[in-house]
Short mmCIF file of C-alpha atoms and ligand atoms in Angstrom, two decimals:
data_model
loop_
_atom_site.label_atom_id
_atom_site.label_comp_id
_atom_site.label_asym_id
_atom_site.label_seq_id
_atom_site.Cartn_x
_atom_site.Cartn_y
_atom_site.Cartn_z
CA UNK A 1 -1.00 18.38 -10.46
CA UNK A 2 0.61 16.05 -13.03
CA UNK A 3 0.54 12.32 -12.30
CA UNK A 4 4.35 11.99 -12.24
CA UNK A 5 4.57 14.85 -9.74
CA UNK A 6 2.03 13.18 -7.42
CA UNK A 7 3.97 9.90 -7.50
CA UNK A 8 7.28 11.67 -6.81
CA UNK A 9 5.79 13.64 -3.90
CA UNK A 10 4.40 10.44 -2.39
CA UNK A 11 7.61 8.47 -2.89
CA UNK A 12 9.68 11.34 -1.51
CA UNK A 13 7.47 11.61 1.59
CA UNK A 14 7.69 7.86 2.28
CA UNK A 15 11.49 7.89 1.93
CA UNK A 16 11.85 10.17 4.94
CA UNK A 17 13.00 8.74 8.23
CA UNK A 18 10.31 10.64 10.09
CA UNK A 19 7.72 8.26 8.57
CA UNK A 20 9.48 5.32 10.18
CA UNK A 21 9.56 7.25 13.46
CA UNK A 22 5.81 7.79 13.29
CA UNK A 23 4.66 4.49 11.79
CA UNK A 24 7.36 1.91 12.57
CA UNK A 25 8.62 -0.39 9.77
CA UNK A 26 5.23 -1.33 8.37
CA UNK A 27 3.62 1.66 6.64
CA UNK A 28 0.00 0.60 6.86
CA UNK A 29 -2.77 0.17 9.45
CA UNK A 30 -2.75 -3.29 10.99
CA UNK A 31 1.02 -3.65 10.50
CA UNK A 32 2.58 -7.07 10.03
CA UNK A 33 -0.34 -8.85 11.75
CA UNK A 34 -2.62 -7.75 8.91
CA UNK A 35 0.02 -8.70 6.34
CA UNK A 36 0.07 -12.23 7.80
CA UNK A 37 -3.70 -12.38 7.64
CA UNK A 38 -3.54 -11.36 3.98
CA UNK A 39 -0.87 -13.98 3.25
CA UNK A 40 -3.04 -16.66 4.89
CA UNK A 41 -6.02 -15.66 2.74
CA UNK A 42 -3.79 -15.94 -0.33
CA UNK A 43 -2.61 -19.41 0.81
CA UNK A 44 1.00 -18.46 0.20
CA UNK A 45 3.22 -21.52 0.23
CA UNK A 46 6.97 -22.23 -0.10
CA UNK A 47 8.40 -21.66 -3.55
CA UNK A 48 5.59 -19.45 -4.89
CA UNK A 49 6.67 -16.25 -6.61
CA UNK A 50 5.15 -13.13 -5.09
CA UNK A 51 5.39 -9.46 -6.06
CA UNK A 52 4.90 -6.69 -3.49
CA UNK A 53 3.93 -3.50 -5.34
CA UNK A 54 4.93 -0.28 -3.51
CA UNK A 55 7.15 -2.30 -1.20
CA UNK A 56 8.38 0.64 0.88
CA UNK A 57 11.35 -0.42 2.99
CA UNK A 58 10.70 -4.08 2.26
CA UNK A 59 8.85 -5.09 5.43
CA UNK A 60 6.03 -7.01 3.70
CA UNK A 61 8.23 -8.78 1.12
CA UNK A 62 10.78 -9.79 3.78
CA UNK A 63 8.05 -11.13 6.06
CA UNK A 64 6.58 -13.20 3.19
CA UNK A 65 10.01 -14.56 2.21
CA UNK A 66 10.89 -15.39 5.81
CA UNK A 67 7.64 -16.75 7.24
CA UNK A 68 5.99 -18.18 4.10
CA UNK A 69 9.21 -19.22 2.29
CA UNK A 70 8.10 -17.58 -0.98
CA UNK A 71 10.41 -15.86 -3.44
CA UNK A 72 9.43 -12.21 -3.05
CA UNK A 73 10.10 -9.32 -5.38
CA UNK A 74 9.40 -5.76 -4.27
CA UNK A 75 9.02 -2.67 -6.44
CA UNK A 76 8.79 0.90 -5.16
CA UNK A 77 8.87 4.31 -6.83
CA UNK A 78 11.41 5.68 -4.32
CA UNK A 79 15.05 4.68 -5.01
CA UNK A 80 15.88 5.34 -1.35
CA UNK A 81 13.28 2.77 -0.26
CA UNK A 82 14.69 0.23 -2.72
CA UNK A 83 18.17 0.71 -1.27
CA UNK A 84 16.88 0.38 2.31
CA UNK A 85 14.91 -2.76 1.42
CA UNK A 86 17.99 -4.31 -0.21
CA UNK A 87 20.01 -3.54 2.91
CA UNK A 88 17.33 -5.00 5.15
CA UNK A 89 17.25 -8.18 3.01
CA UNK A 90 21.03 -8.59 3.37
CA UNK A 91 20.84 -8.00 7.12
CA UNK A 92 18.05 -10.57 7.49
CA UNK A 93 19.89 -13.18 5.40
CA UNK A 94 17.07 -13.14 2.83
CA UNK A 95 18.88 -11.66 -0.17
CA UNK A 96 18.76 -15.00 -2.02
CA UNK A 97 14.95 -15.11 -1.87
CA UNK A 98 14.13 -11.42 -2.37
CA UNK A 99 14.82 -8.78 -5.02
CA UNK A 100 13.97 -5.09 -4.76
CA UNK A 101 13.66 -2.80 -7.78
CA UNK A 102 12.78 0.83 -8.31
CA UNK A 103 9.77 1.18 -10.61
CA UNK A 104 6.24 2.43 -11.14
CA UNK A 105 3.15 0.41 -10.24
CA UNK A 106 1.52 1.76 -13.39
CA UNK A 107 4.38 0.39 -15.56
CA UNK A 108 5.65 -2.66 -13.72
CA UNK A 109 9.17 -3.70 -14.79
CA UNK A 110 8.30 -7.43 -15.08
CA UNK A 111 7.26 -9.76 -17.88
CA UNK A 112 3.72 -11.04 -18.36
CA UNK A 113 2.35 -13.87 -16.17
CA UNK A 114 5.37 -14.47 -13.93
CA UNK A 115 3.89 -14.17 -10.42
CA UNK A 116 1.66 -16.56 -8.46
CA UNK A 117 0.50 -13.68 -6.26
CA UNK A 118 0.69 -9.89 -6.18
CA UNK A 119 0.26 -7.96 -2.93
CA UNK A 120 -0.11 -4.23 -2.54
CA UNK A 121 -0.57 -2.61 0.85
CA UNK A 122 -1.74 0.94 1.47
CA UNK A 123 -0.68 2.16 -1.94
CA UNK A 124 -3.36 1.68 -4.64
CA UNK A 125 -5.11 4.55 -2.85
CA UNK A 126 -2.22 6.85 -3.81
CA UNK A 127 -1.76 5.80 -7.46
CA UNK A 128 -3.11 8.48 -9.82
CA UNK A 129 -4.18 5.92 -12.46
CA UNK A 130 -5.69 3.07 -10.46
CA UNK A 131 -7.14 1.31 -13.54
CA UNK A 132 -3.70 1.24 -15.15
CA UNK A 133 -2.12 -0.17 -11.96
CA UNK A 134 -4.85 -2.84 -11.74
CA UNK A 135 -4.20 -3.80 -15.37
CA UNK A 136 -0.51 -4.14 -14.50
CA UNK A 137 -1.30 -6.37 -11.49
CA UNK A 138 -3.32 -8.60 -13.83
CA UNK A 139 -0.68 -8.60 -16.58
CA UNK A 140 2.14 -9.88 -14.33
CA UNK A 141 -0.06 -12.50 -12.60
CA UNK A 142 -0.22 -16.04 -13.94
CA UNK A 143 -3.71 -17.19 -14.96
CA UNK A 144 -5.50 -18.10 -11.73
CA UNK A 145 -2.98 -16.00 -9.79
CA UNK A 146 -4.12 -14.14 -6.69
CA UNK A 147 -4.11 -10.49 -5.72
CA UNK A 148 -4.08 -9.35 -2.10
CA UNK A 149 -4.70 -5.75 -1.14
CA UNK A 150 -4.95 -3.96 2.13
CA UNK A 151 -5.93 -0.37 1.57
CA UNK A 152 -7.64 2.75 2.76
CA UNK A 153 -11.28 3.06 1.82
CA UNK A 154 -13.00 6.43 1.76
CA UNK A 155 -16.06 8.24 0.59
CA UNK A 156 -14.06 11.03 -1.09
CA UNK A 157 -17.04 13.32 -1.77
CA UNK A 158 -17.93 13.45 1.93
CA UNK A 159 -14.47 13.91 3.46
CA UNK A 160 -13.90 17.19 5.35
CA UNK A 161 -11.47 19.81 3.97
CA UNK A 162 -8.72 18.74 6.43
CA UNK A 163 -8.67 15.35 4.66
CA UNK A 164 -8.53 16.67 1.10
CA UNK A 165 -5.61 18.10 -0.87
CA UNK A 166 -2.09 16.88 -1.56
CA UNK A 167 -0.96 16.19 2.02
CA UNK A 168 -4.04 14.08 2.67
CA UNK A 169 -3.48 12.35 -0.65
CA UNK A 170 0.07 11.41 0.35
CA UNK A 171 -1.33 10.29 3.71
CA UNK A 172 -3.33 7.74 1.66
CA UNK A 173 -6.69 9.42 2.28
CA UNK A 174 -7.71 12.01 -0.31
CA UNK A 175 -7.74 9.72 -3.35
CA UNK A 176 -8.87 6.55 -1.57
CA UNK A 177 -12.10 5.00 -2.91
CA UNK A 178 -15.05 3.06 -1.49
CA UNK A 179 -14.53 -0.71 -1.43
CA UNK A 180 -17.04 -1.23 -4.24
CA UNK A 181 -15.08 1.17 -6.48
CA UNK A 182 -11.86 -0.78 -5.90
CA UNK A 183 -13.68 -4.03 -6.73
CA UNK A 184 -15.00 -2.48 -9.96
CA UNK A 185 -11.55 -1.20 -10.99
CA UNK A 186 -10.12 -4.68 -10.39
CA UNK A 187 -12.99 -6.41 -12.21
CA UNK A 188 -12.38 -4.24 -15.29
CA UNK A 189 -8.80 -5.57 -15.28
CA UNK A 190 -9.95 -9.21 -15.04
CA UNK A 191 -9.45 -9.55 -11.27
CA UNK A 192 -12.52 -11.00 -9.54
CA UNK A 193 -12.90 -10.10 -5.86
CA UNK A 194 -13.22 -13.10 -3.54
CA UNK A 195 -12.74 -11.96 0.06
CA UNK A 196 -13.25 -8.57 1.66
CA UNK A 197 -12.84 -7.69 5.34
CA UNK A 198 -13.10 -4.35 7.11
CA UNK A 199 -10.31 -3.41 9.50
CA UNK A 200 -11.39 0.11 10.46
CA UNK A 201 -10.22 -0.39 14.06
CA UNK A 202 -6.68 -0.77 12.73
CA UNK A 203 -7.03 2.67 11.18
CA UNK A 204 -8.08 4.13 14.53
CA UNK A 205 -5.13 2.46 16.24
CA UNK A 206 -2.74 3.93 13.69
CA UNK A 207 -4.20 7.43 14.19
CA UNK A 208 -3.74 7.05 17.97
CA UNK A 209 -0.18 5.79 17.46
CA UNK A 210 0.74 8.74 15.23
CA UNK A 211 -0.74 11.15 17.78
CA UNK A 212 1.20 9.56 20.66
CA UNK A 213 4.48 9.58 18.73
CA UNK A 214 3.97 13.18 17.58
CA UNK A 215 3.35 14.20 21.19
CA UNK A 216 6.59 12.52 22.21
CA UNK A 217 8.65 13.90 19.31
CA UNK A 218 7.27 17.38 19.92
CA UNK A 219 9.17 17.26 23.23
CA UNK A 220 12.20 15.14 22.33
CA UNK A 221 12.94 16.05 18.70
CA UNK A 222 10.98 19.12 17.53
CA UNK A 223 13.74 20.16 15.09
CA UNK A 224 13.59 16.76 13.41
CA UNK A 225 9.85 17.15 12.83
CA UNK A 226 10.30 20.70 11.53
CA UNK A 227 13.11 19.57 9.17
CA UNK A 228 10.80 16.88 7.81
CA UNK A 229 8.10 19.47 7.13
CA UNK A 230 5.66 18.15 9.75
CA UNK A 231 3.28 20.97 10.65
CA UNK A 232 2.77 20.41 14.38
CA UNK A 233 0.13 23.13 14.58
CA UNK A 234 -2.01 21.56 11.84
CA UNK A 235 -1.51 17.92 12.87
CA UNK A 236 -4.04 17.70 15.75
CA UNK A 237 -6.93 18.96 13.59
CA UNK A 238 -6.04 16.51 10.81
CA UNK A 239 -5.80 13.58 13.23
CA UNK A 240 -9.10 14.56 14.88
CA UNK A 241 -10.77 14.85 11.47
CA UNK A 242 -9.44 11.43 10.47
CA UNK A 243 -10.70 9.86 13.71
CA UNK A 244 -14.12 11.42 13.23
CA UNK A 245 -14.26 10.27 9.61
CA UNK A 246 -13.51 6.66 10.62
CA UNK A 247 -16.15 6.80 13.35
CA UNK A 248 -18.67 8.20 10.85
CA UNK A 249 -17.91 5.41 8.39
CA UNK A 250 -16.39 7.76 5.78
CA UNK A 251 -12.87 6.40 6.15
CA UNK A 252 -11.60 2.92 6.87
CA UNK A 253 -9.16 0.15 6.06
CA UNK A 254 -9.97 -2.97 4.08
CA UNK A 255 -8.44 -6.28 3.16
CA UNK A 256 -9.38 -7.63 -0.26
CA UNK A 257 -8.34 -10.67 -2.26
CA UNK A 258 -9.07 -11.29 -5.92
CA UNK A 259 -8.25 -13.91 -8.52
CA UNK A 260 -7.16 -13.43 -12.11
CA UNK A 261 -9.87 -14.79 -14.33
CA UNK A 262 -9.81 -15.16 -18.10
CA UNK A 263 -11.27 -12.03 -19.72
CA UNK A 264 -14.38 -12.67 -21.80
CA UNK A 265 -13.76 -11.77 -25.47
CA UNK A 266 -16.28 -8.92 -25.14
CA UNK A 267 -14.21 -7.37 -22.31
CA UNK A 268 -10.92 -7.29 -24.19
CA UNK A 269 -9.66 -3.93 -25.50
CA UNK A 270 -10.23 -3.47 -29.25
CA UNK A 271 -7.43 -4.85 -31.43
CA UNK A 272 -6.40 -7.68 -29.08
C1 SAM B 1 1.95 4.08 2.57
S1 SAM B 1 3.44 3.49 1.86
C2 SAM B 1 3.18 1.73 1.94
C3 SAM B 1 4.48 0.95 1.88
C4 SAM B 1 4.34 -0.56 2.08
N1 SAM B 1 3.44 -1.15 1.12
C5 SAM B 1 3.87 -0.88 3.49
O1 SAM B 1 2.67 -1.17 3.66
O2 SAM B 1 4.68 -0.82 4.42
C6 SAM B 1 3.19 3.84 0.13
C7 SAM B 1 4.38 3.42 -0.74
O3 SAM B 1 4.00 3.57 -2.12
C8 SAM B 1 5.15 3.95 -2.86
N2 SAM B 1 4.64 4.46 -4.13
C9 SAM B 1 3.92 5.57 -4.35
N3 SAM B 1 3.60 5.67 -5.65
C10 SAM B 1 4.12 4.58 -6.28
C11 SAM B 1 4.10 4.11 -7.61
N4 SAM B 1 3.48 4.77 -8.58
N5 SAM B 1 4.73 2.95 -7.88
C12 SAM B 1 5.37 2.26 -6.91
N6 SAM B 1 5.43 2.66 -5.62
C13 SAM B 1 4.80 3.80 -5.31
C14 SAM B 1 5.82 4.96 -1.94
O4 SAM B 1 7.16 5.19 -2.28
C15 SAM B 1 5.65 4.28 -0.58
O5 SAM B 1 6.74 3.43 -0.30
#
């Protein structure tokens, strides 16, 4: 499948209201508690300029603007998410300290070296060209700027068939990488990993939450699930496979911070 098609499928899926019904406002394991932990690791402080890549409905950027008093930009591939994030910013009285734009993580619509920090939660795992996205994170960061990721980690070669394919890819699983692979992709872009933490229990809690909400919606709103294309017959096997994969150490959730370091001359692409 072409890269643009994968991105559109993912963005379309995460624009649907059923995702909010299943996950709440924060579309990643660990929710806003993990976002706060990430912000603390990044030492976010009032006045810093922060970019949230793949900002969804704006939950992370709004939290950072509100609780850490940063100026937060958010960029997401889905125009519907951008519109919802802008509405949420207005409603929260944060429109003067936030800006939401539709755009592609692999071609960020910002100038070089403008952000003190870049965050990206549960999304690098879905980007078809992760090296290109990492290079974009580095390009828009100021020298010494900090990157904060929370993301799915996986051993893709050992995942069962239920966790492969396009649906699993959109569910952030099928194209996730081991932590070491993420660190290598970032290092090649000039982003040196500093802190890593495993949060696999948060992944298990999210799986349990999705199961509980699906069980409820199956009774209260089955038509809504069907309209959204949720296959209720297939869901239990996928959730069970995901739970087993986390327990077996093949799937997990990780927090990572990195710092933008000057590239050695030998590392620079030819012609620069
Ligand atoms: C799992 S959600 C995470 C949303 C948000 N970061 C959060 O944690 O609540 C993945 C998000 O990535 C966005 N996305 C997917 N591909 C993208 C791309 N190439 N560039 C920007 N956003 C993208 C989707 O539209 C979706 O909002």
